[in-house]
Amino acid sequence: DARVTQTPRHKVTEMGQEVTMRCQPILGHNTVFWYRQTMMQGLELLAYFRNRAPLDDSGMPKDRFSAEMPDATLATLKIQPSEPRDSAVYFCASGPGKGIGNQPQHFGDGTRLSIL
Amino acid sequence: QKEVEQNSGPLSVPEGAIASLNCTYSDRGSQSFFWYRQYSGKSPELIMFIYSNGDKEDGRFTAQLNKASQYVSLLIRDSQPSDSATYLCAVPWTGGYNKLIFGAGTRLAVHP
């Protein structure tokens, strides 16, 4: 069963530390999405890529967040410096990129991030 | 007006009843619609999709689409306590690239 793989599953760190989250999309998928989910805000789209190129990162706080795809099998989301308000679950999702939105996204298990 | 709207709930139904979850969308150009289920502490999981007006059935789940009225619904027959979860409606962004616009989700509670 093809799956989106995210690491780490859990991360606890102190304010000010750098946090890196990784995502391996489903093989053959060429669109990758990063979401943040909190009880208050629900599911928020942070950034997304197509064929490794960033299409939109307007959902991310630019001063501390960055997202990249070094290659087709790895997407990263970094927070530097981290703040307590960044505590949330971060999901990566990938899609096949075919057609005009007729294909769904598939989600990874998420990274549960706690900033103390 | 939000692009995709759902009642946040909780929607409480007794075991064995039909649960009806509704979603309205604003973009008349939307062509396909997805329902995701998210258990507490887990990731969203795709359970149904529908492209055409009318009903689509898959086991105990039925998705209903009415493009003229711009709503899509999910019916769960013979609801079970294991169906208790948050159900997210998602509509593709008409600009493509698999980008989805998610509703805030409806929390369903099925009680024995």
XYZ file of C-alpha atoms in Angstrom:
228
model
C 0.000 0.000 0.000
C 1.547 3.306 -1.116
C 1.823 5.782 1.720
C 3.101 9.255 2.465
C 5.829 8.925 5.095
C 6.544 11.688 7.594
C 9.321 11.924 10.154
C 9.561 12.464 13.026
C 6.134 11.445 14.324
C 6.612 13.459 17.480
C 8.938 16.324 18.334
C 9.312 18.192 21.602
C 11.832 21.000 21.772
C 12.485 24.312 23.416
C 11.603 27.691 22.063
C 14.255 29.075 19.750
C 15.435 25.707 18.465
C 15.377 24.762 14.788
C 12.833 22.138 13.793
C 12.999 20.132 10.578
C 10.139 17.920 9.431
C 10.496 15.534 6.512
C 8.088 13.989 4.079
C 8.435 11.270 1.478
C 5.542 11.544 -0.994
C 3.950 8.552 -2.678
C 6.162 7.373 -5.541
C 4.980 8.965 -8.772
C 3.093 11.793 -7.112
C 4.325 15.191 -8.249
C 2.336 17.537 -6.022
C 3.208 17.895 -2.342
C 1.346 19.894 0.296
C 2.202 20.990 3.838
C -0.628 21.617 6.294
C -0.807 22.678 9.915
C -3.707 21.637 12.108
C -4.705 23.062 15.474
C -7.925 22.868 17.437
C -8.490 26.587 16.968
C -7.615 26.996 13.282
C -8.397 23.618 11.803
C -6.463 22.488 8.730
C -4.382 25.299 7.217
C -2.462 25.000 3.957
C 1.076 26.297 4.457
C 2.754 25.585 1.107
C 2.640 23.326 -1.896
C 4.897 22.137 -4.671
C 4.501 20.736 -8.147
C 7.387 18.901 -9.761
C 9.542 20.134 -6.843
C 8.853 23.802 -7.663
C 7.105 25.880 -5.004
C 3.734 27.099 -6.279
C 2.403 28.907 -3.256
C 3.778 29.440 0.229
C 1.531 32.336 1.197
C 0.164 30.353 4.127
C 3.536 30.264 5.863
C 5.039 32.844 8.212
C 7.935 33.835 5.965
C 10.290 35.038 8.654
C 10.640 31.673 10.380
C 9.243 28.954 8.100
C 10.791 27.538 4.952
C 9.776 24.646 2.712
C 11.869 22.888 0.099
C 11.957 19.797 -2.083
C 15.608 18.817 -2.524
C 14.516 15.906 -4.716
C 11.342 14.146 -5.852
C 11.370 11.794 -2.855
C 11.895 14.363 -0.085
C 10.090 17.482 1.057
C 11.176 19.424 4.135
C 9.534 22.020 6.349
C 11.799 23.993 8.661
C 11.021 26.361 11.495
C 13.808 28.576 12.770
C 13.526 29.879 15.421
C 10.589 27.923 16.789
C 7.990 29.506 19.085
C 5.353 27.997 21.396
C 2.589 29.130 18.999
C 4.057 26.779 16.374
C 2.873 23.805 18.447
C 0.509 21.861 16.189
C 0.257 18.765 14.040
C 1.947 19.208 10.673
C 0.685 17.054 7.822
C 2.243 16.368 4.472
C 0.034 15.200 1.607
C 0.786 14.245 -1.972
C -1.257 13.977 -5.144
C -0.712 12.566 -8.640
C -1.013 15.969 -10.266
C -3.097 14.686 -13.161
C -6.121 16.496 -14.522
C -7.577 19.671 -13.119
C -8.119 18.765 -9.494
C -9.919 15.518 -10.132
C -7.504 13.524 -8.044
C -7.461 13.507 -4.247
C -4.557 14.089 -1.916
C -3.276 11.399 0.395
C -2.020 12.357 3.827
C 0.886 11.192 5.915
C 0.483 10.392 9.610
C 1.703 13.842 10.635
C 4.354 15.282 12.941
C 3.054 16.301 16.355
C 5.184 19.278 17.354
C 5.379 20.751 20.842
C 7.453 23.858 21.491
C 8.084 24.481 25.184
C -18.550 33.678 2.764
C -16.192 30.742 3.181
C -15.515 28.694 0.075
C -16.507 25.407 1.715
C -18.861 25.409 4.683
C -19.766 22.666 7.082
C -21.657 22.619 10.341
C -19.027 22.010 13.022
C -21.371 19.876 15.126
C -21.129 17.784 17.116
C -23.748 15.740 15.329
C -24.931 13.099 17.743
C -26.792 10.041 16.426
C -27.746 6.733 18.036
C -26.112 3.542 16.886
C -27.924 2.094 13.874
C -29.338 5.430 12.703
C -28.506 7.342 9.525
C -26.003 10.156 9.963
C -26.343 12.990 7.451
C -23.398 15.349 6.960
C -23.755 18.384 4.741
C -21.360 20.673 2.899
C -21.956 23.737 0.747
C -19.459 25.297 -1.636
C -19.249 28.641 -3.361
C -17.410 27.917 -6.641
C -19.916 26.874 -9.321
C -17.035 25.614 -11.436
C -16.187 22.823 -8.979
C -16.267 19.443 -10.671
C -15.316 16.907 -8.031
C -15.830 16.545 -4.320
C -14.120 14.543 -1.634
C -15.002 13.369 1.850
C -12.220 12.688 4.327
C -12.638 11.077 7.724
C -10.311 12.046 10.554
C -10.211 10.123 13.791
C -8.937 11.973 16.842
C -5.144 12.061 16.765
C -4.968 10.626 13.251
C -4.563 12.010 9.750
C -7.386 12.678 7.275
C -8.310 9.588 5.269
C -10.166 9.709 1.947
C -13.424 7.759 2.170
C -15.566 8.952 -0.739
C -15.416 11.061 -3.853
C -18.127 12.096 -6.292
C -17.955 13.800 -9.673
C -21.493 13.631 -11.038
C -24.845 14.882 -9.873
C -26.839 12.323 -7.973
C -25.858 9.595 -5.550
C -22.813 7.412 -5.220
C -22.902 4.460 -2.855
C -20.008 2.596 -1.274
C -20.997 0.147 1.433
C -22.715 2.047 4.226
C -21.663 5.409 2.758
C -23.605 7.415 0.186
C -22.385 10.691 -1.254
C -24.997 12.975 -2.766
C -24.208 15.866 -5.064
C -26.500 18.678 -6.177
C -24.524 21.095 -8.336
C -27.487 23.408 -8.946
C -27.836 23.997 -5.213
C -24.090 23.752 -4.616
C -24.187 21.203 -1.872
C -22.739 17.791 -1.299
C -23.729 15.454 1.494
C -22.508 12.233 3.048
C -24.950 9.721 4.470
C -23.778 6.976 6.784
C -26.304 4.173 7.168
C -26.408 1.897 10.194
C -24.045 4.223 12.070
C -21.563 2.533 14.376
C -19.594 3.956 17.317
C -16.495 3.391 15.144
C -17.859 6.022 12.747
C -17.341 8.675 15.434
C -14.842 11.063 13.867
C -14.575 14.432 12.161
C -15.669 14.427 8.523
C -14.009 16.927 6.211
C -15.519 18.018 2.930
C -12.978 19.063 0.275
C -13.425 20.762 -3.065
C -10.605 21.093 -5.588
C -9.318 24.556 -6.255
C -10.296 25.291 -9.837
C -6.720 26.372 -10.581
C -5.673 22.724 -10.452
C -2.559 21.027 -9.043
C -4.637 18.820 -6.712
C -4.997 21.758 -4.311
C -8.064 21.176 -2.152
C -10.177 23.663 -0.250
C -11.245 21.995 2.992
C -14.245 22.735 5.133
C -13.740 23.028 8.868
C -15.222 19.564 9.388
C -18.239 18.145 11.177
C -17.686 16.122 14.310
C -19.888 13.031 14.410
C -20.593 11.175 17.632
C -22.397 7.835 17.414
C -23.609 6.689 20.805
C -24.555 3.110 21.713
